[in-house]
mmCIF file of C-alpha atoms in Angstrom:
data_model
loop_
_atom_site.group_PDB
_atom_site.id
_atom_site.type_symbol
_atom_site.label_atom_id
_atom_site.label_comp_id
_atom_site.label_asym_id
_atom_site.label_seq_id
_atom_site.Cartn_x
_atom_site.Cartn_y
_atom_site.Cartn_z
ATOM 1 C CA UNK A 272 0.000 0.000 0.000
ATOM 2 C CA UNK A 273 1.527 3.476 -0.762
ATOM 3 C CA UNK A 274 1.780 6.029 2.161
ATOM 4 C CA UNK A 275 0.547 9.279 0.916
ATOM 5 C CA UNK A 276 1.801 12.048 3.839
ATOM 6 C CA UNK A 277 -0.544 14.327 5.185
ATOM 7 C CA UNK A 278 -1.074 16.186 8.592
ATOM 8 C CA UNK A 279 -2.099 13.560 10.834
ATOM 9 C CA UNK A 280 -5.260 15.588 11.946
ATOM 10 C CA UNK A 281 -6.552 15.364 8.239
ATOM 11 C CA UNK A 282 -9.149 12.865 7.230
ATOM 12 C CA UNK A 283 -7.468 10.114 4.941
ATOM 13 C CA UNK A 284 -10.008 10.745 2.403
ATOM 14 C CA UNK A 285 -9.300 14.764 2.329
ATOM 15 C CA UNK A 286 -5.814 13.818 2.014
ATOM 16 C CA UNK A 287 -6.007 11.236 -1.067
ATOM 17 C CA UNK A 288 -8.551 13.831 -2.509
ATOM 18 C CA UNK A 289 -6.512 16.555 -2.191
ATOM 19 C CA UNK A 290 -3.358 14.595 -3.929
ATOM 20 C CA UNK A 291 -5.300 13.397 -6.549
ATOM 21 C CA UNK A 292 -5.979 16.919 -8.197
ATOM 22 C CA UNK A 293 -2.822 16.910 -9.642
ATOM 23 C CA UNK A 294 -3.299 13.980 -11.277
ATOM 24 C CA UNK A 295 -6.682 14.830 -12.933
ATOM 25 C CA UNK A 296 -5.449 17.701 -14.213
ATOM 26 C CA UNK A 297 -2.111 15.645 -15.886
ATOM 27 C CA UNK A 298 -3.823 14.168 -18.620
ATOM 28 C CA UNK A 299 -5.344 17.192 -20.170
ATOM 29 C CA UNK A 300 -1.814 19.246 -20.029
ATOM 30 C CA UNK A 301 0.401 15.971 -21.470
ATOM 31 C CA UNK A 302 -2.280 16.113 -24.104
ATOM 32 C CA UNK A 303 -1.319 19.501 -24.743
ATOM 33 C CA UNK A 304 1.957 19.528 -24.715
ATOM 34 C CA UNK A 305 1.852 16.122 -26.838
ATOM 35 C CA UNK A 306 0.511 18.763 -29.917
ATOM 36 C CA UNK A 307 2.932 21.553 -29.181
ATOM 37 C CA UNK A 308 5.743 18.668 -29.581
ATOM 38 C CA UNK A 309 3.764 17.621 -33.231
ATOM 39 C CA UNK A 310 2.741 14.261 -31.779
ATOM 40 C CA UNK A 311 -0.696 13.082 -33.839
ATOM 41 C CA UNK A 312 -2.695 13.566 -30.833
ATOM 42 C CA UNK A 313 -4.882 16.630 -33.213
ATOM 43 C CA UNK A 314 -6.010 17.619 -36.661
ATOM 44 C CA UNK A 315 -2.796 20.703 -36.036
ATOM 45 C CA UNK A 316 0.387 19.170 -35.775
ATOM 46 C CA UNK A 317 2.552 21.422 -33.519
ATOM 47 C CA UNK A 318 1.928 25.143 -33.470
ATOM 48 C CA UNK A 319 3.077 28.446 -34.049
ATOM 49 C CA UNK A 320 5.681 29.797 -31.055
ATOM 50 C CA UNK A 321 2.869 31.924 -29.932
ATOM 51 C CA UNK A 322 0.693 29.336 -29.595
ATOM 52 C CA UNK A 323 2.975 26.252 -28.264
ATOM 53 C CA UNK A 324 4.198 29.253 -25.475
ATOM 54 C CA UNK A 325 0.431 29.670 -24.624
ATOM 55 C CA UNK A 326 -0.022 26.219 -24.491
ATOM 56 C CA UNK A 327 2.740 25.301 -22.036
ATOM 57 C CA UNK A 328 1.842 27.875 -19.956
ATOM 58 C CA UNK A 329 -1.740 26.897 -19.412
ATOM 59 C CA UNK A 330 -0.045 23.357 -18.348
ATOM 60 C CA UNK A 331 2.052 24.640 -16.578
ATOM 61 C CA UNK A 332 -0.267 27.124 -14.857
ATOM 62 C CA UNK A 333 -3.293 24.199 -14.419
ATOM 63 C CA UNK A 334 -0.433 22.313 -12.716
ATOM 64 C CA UNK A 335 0.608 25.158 -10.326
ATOM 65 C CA UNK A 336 -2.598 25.819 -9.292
ATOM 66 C CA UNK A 337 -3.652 21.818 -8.706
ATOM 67 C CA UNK A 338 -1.073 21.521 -6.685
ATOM 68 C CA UNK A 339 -2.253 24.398 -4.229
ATOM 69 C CA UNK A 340 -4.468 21.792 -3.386
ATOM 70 C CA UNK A 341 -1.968 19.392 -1.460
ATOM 71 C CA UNK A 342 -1.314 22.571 0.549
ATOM 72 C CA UNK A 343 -5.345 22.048 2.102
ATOM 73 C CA UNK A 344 -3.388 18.870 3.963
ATOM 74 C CA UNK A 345 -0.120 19.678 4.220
ATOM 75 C CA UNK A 346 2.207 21.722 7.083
ATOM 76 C CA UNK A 347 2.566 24.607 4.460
ATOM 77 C CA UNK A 348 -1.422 25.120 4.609
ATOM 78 C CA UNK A 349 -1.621 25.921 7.931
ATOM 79 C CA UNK A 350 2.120 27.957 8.235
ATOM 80 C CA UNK A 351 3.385 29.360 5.362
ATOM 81 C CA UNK A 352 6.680 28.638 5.037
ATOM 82 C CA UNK A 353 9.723 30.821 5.859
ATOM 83 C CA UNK A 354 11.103 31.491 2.313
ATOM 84 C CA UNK A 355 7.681 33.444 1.214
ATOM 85 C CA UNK A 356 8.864 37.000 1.873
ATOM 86 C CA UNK A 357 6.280 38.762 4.046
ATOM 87 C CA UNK A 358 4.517 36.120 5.187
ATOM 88 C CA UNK A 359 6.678 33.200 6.056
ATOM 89 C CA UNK A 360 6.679 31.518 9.167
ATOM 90 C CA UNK A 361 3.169 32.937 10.333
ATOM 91 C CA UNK A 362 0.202 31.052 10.566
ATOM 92 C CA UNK A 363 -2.329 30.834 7.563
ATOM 93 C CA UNK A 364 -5.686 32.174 8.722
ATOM 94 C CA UNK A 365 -8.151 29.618 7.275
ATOM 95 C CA UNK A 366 -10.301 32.032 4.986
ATOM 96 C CA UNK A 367 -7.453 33.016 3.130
ATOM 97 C CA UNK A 368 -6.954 29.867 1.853
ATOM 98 C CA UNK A 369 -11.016 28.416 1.619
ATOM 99 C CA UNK A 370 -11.971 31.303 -0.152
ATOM 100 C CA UNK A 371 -9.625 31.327 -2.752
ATOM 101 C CA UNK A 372 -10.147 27.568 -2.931
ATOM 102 C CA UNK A 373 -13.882 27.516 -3.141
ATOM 103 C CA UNK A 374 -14.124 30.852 -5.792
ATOM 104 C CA UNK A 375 -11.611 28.606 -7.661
ATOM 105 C CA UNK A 376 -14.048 25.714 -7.284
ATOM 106 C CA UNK A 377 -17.356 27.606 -8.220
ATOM 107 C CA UNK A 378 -14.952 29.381 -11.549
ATOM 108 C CA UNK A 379 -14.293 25.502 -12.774
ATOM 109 C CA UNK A 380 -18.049 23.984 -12.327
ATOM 110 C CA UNK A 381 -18.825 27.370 -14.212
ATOM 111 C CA UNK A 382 -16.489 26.912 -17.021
ATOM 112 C CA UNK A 383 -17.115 23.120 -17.178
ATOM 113 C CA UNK A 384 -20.751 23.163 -17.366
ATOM 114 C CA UNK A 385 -20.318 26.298 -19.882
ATOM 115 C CA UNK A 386 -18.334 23.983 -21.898
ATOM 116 C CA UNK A 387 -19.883 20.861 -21.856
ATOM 117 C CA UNK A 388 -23.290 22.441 -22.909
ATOM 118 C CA UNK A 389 -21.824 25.053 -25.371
ATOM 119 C CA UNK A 390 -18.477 23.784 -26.548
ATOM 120 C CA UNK A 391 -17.646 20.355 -26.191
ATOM 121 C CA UNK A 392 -19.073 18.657 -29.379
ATOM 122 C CA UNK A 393 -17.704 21.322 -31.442
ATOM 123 C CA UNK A 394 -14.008 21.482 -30.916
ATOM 124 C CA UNK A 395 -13.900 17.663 -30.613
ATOM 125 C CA UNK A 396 -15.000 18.110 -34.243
ATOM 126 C CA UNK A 397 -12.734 21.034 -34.871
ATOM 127 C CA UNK A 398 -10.036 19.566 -33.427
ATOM 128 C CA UNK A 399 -9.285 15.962 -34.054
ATOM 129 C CA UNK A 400 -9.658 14.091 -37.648
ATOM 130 C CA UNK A 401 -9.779 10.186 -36.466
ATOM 131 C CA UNK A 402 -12.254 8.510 -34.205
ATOM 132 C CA UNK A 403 -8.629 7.512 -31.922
ATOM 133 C CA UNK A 404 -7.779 10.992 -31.908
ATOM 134 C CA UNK A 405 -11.199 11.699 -30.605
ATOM 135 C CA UNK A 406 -10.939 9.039 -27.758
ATOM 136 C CA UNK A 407 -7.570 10.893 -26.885
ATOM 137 C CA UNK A 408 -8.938 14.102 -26.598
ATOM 138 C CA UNK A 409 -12.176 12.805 -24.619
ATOM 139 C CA UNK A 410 -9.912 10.554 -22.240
ATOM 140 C CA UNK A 411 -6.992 13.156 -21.005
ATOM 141 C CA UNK A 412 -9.667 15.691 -20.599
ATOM 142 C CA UNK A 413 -12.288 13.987 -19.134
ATOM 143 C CA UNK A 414 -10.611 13.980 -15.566
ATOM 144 C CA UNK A 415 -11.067 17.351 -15.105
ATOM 145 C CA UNK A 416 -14.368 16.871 -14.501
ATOM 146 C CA UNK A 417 -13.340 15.627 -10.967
ATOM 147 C CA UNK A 418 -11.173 18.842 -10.345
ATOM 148 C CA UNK A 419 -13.838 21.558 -8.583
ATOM 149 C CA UNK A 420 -15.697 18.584 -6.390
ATOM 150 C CA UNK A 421 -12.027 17.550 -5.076
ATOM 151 C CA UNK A 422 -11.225 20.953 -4.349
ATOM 152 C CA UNK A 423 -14.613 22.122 -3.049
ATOM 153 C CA UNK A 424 -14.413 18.979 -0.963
ATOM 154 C CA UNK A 425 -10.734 18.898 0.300
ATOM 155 C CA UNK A 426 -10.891 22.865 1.202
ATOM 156 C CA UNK A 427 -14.458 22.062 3.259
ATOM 157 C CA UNK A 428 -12.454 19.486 5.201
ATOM 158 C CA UNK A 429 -9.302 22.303 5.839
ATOM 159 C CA UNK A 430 -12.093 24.500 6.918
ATOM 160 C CA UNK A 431 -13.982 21.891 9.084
ATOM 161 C CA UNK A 432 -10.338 20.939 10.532
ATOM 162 C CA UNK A 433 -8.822 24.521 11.272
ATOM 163 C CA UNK A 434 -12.295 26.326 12.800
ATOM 164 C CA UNK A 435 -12.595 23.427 14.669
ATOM 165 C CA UNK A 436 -13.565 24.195 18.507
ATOM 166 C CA UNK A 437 -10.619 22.122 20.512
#
């Protein structure tokens, strides 16, 4: 069984929630970058530098911000650590980390039901040729459908955990 560290005060299930967001958003940016590098993955082999640097960055940026998550049940959620210039070393007060987390929560339900009602169909059309293509494109981004009920639910456990009366 693999040991997945988290403060011992956080429920197991908050804690494999919470390191799991990184992983659901994975797919989608390895996808992503897969096209930049001119893999087959999309009817546009590769793109244009402005493009491939926009692409990257929204990995790299969807990565960032996953991993914020890890912070909801981790030491560095609760004391910001000393290398942060202003604030390190000093206790995080819990609303400045659940409301951040839950506005980023209620933003991605809003932009995934926008898409899947609006958008979806289309640029799977737009954007891939072959039926495998398609299954790609469905498969690495289908896991972000997990992302805001992870988050909404990992940040209600920090905020359950650090109001706590003790």
């Amino acid at each position: 069984m693999v040991k997945i560290d988290g403060l011992s005060h956080a429920p197991r299930w908050a804690v494999l929630a919470a390191h799991t967001v990184p992983l659901v958003t994975l797919p989608s940016g390895l996808w992503r970058i897969a096209q930049v590098a001119g893999l087959p993955v999309a009817e546009q082999l590769g793109r244009n530098g402005r493009e491939a640097f926009v692409a990257v960055s929204l990995t790299l940026m969807t990565e960032g911000l996953a991993l914020l998550t890890v912070g909801l049940v981790r030491p560095w959620g609760e004391v910001a650590p000393r290398w942060l210039p202003l604030i390190g070393g000093r206790r995080v007060h819990p609303l400045a980390a659940v409301v951040p987390a839950m506005l980023g929560a209620a933003v991605l339900c809003t932009i995934v039901g926008w898409f899947a009602c609006t958008q979806a169909a289309g640029l799977i059309g737009r954007v891939t040729q072959t039926p495998a293509q398609q299954v790609l494109l469905v498969a690495c981004y289908s896991p972000l459908l997990a992302w805001a009920p992870l988050l909404a639910a990992t940040t209600l456990a920090y905020y359950r955990r650090r109001t706590a009366v003790r």
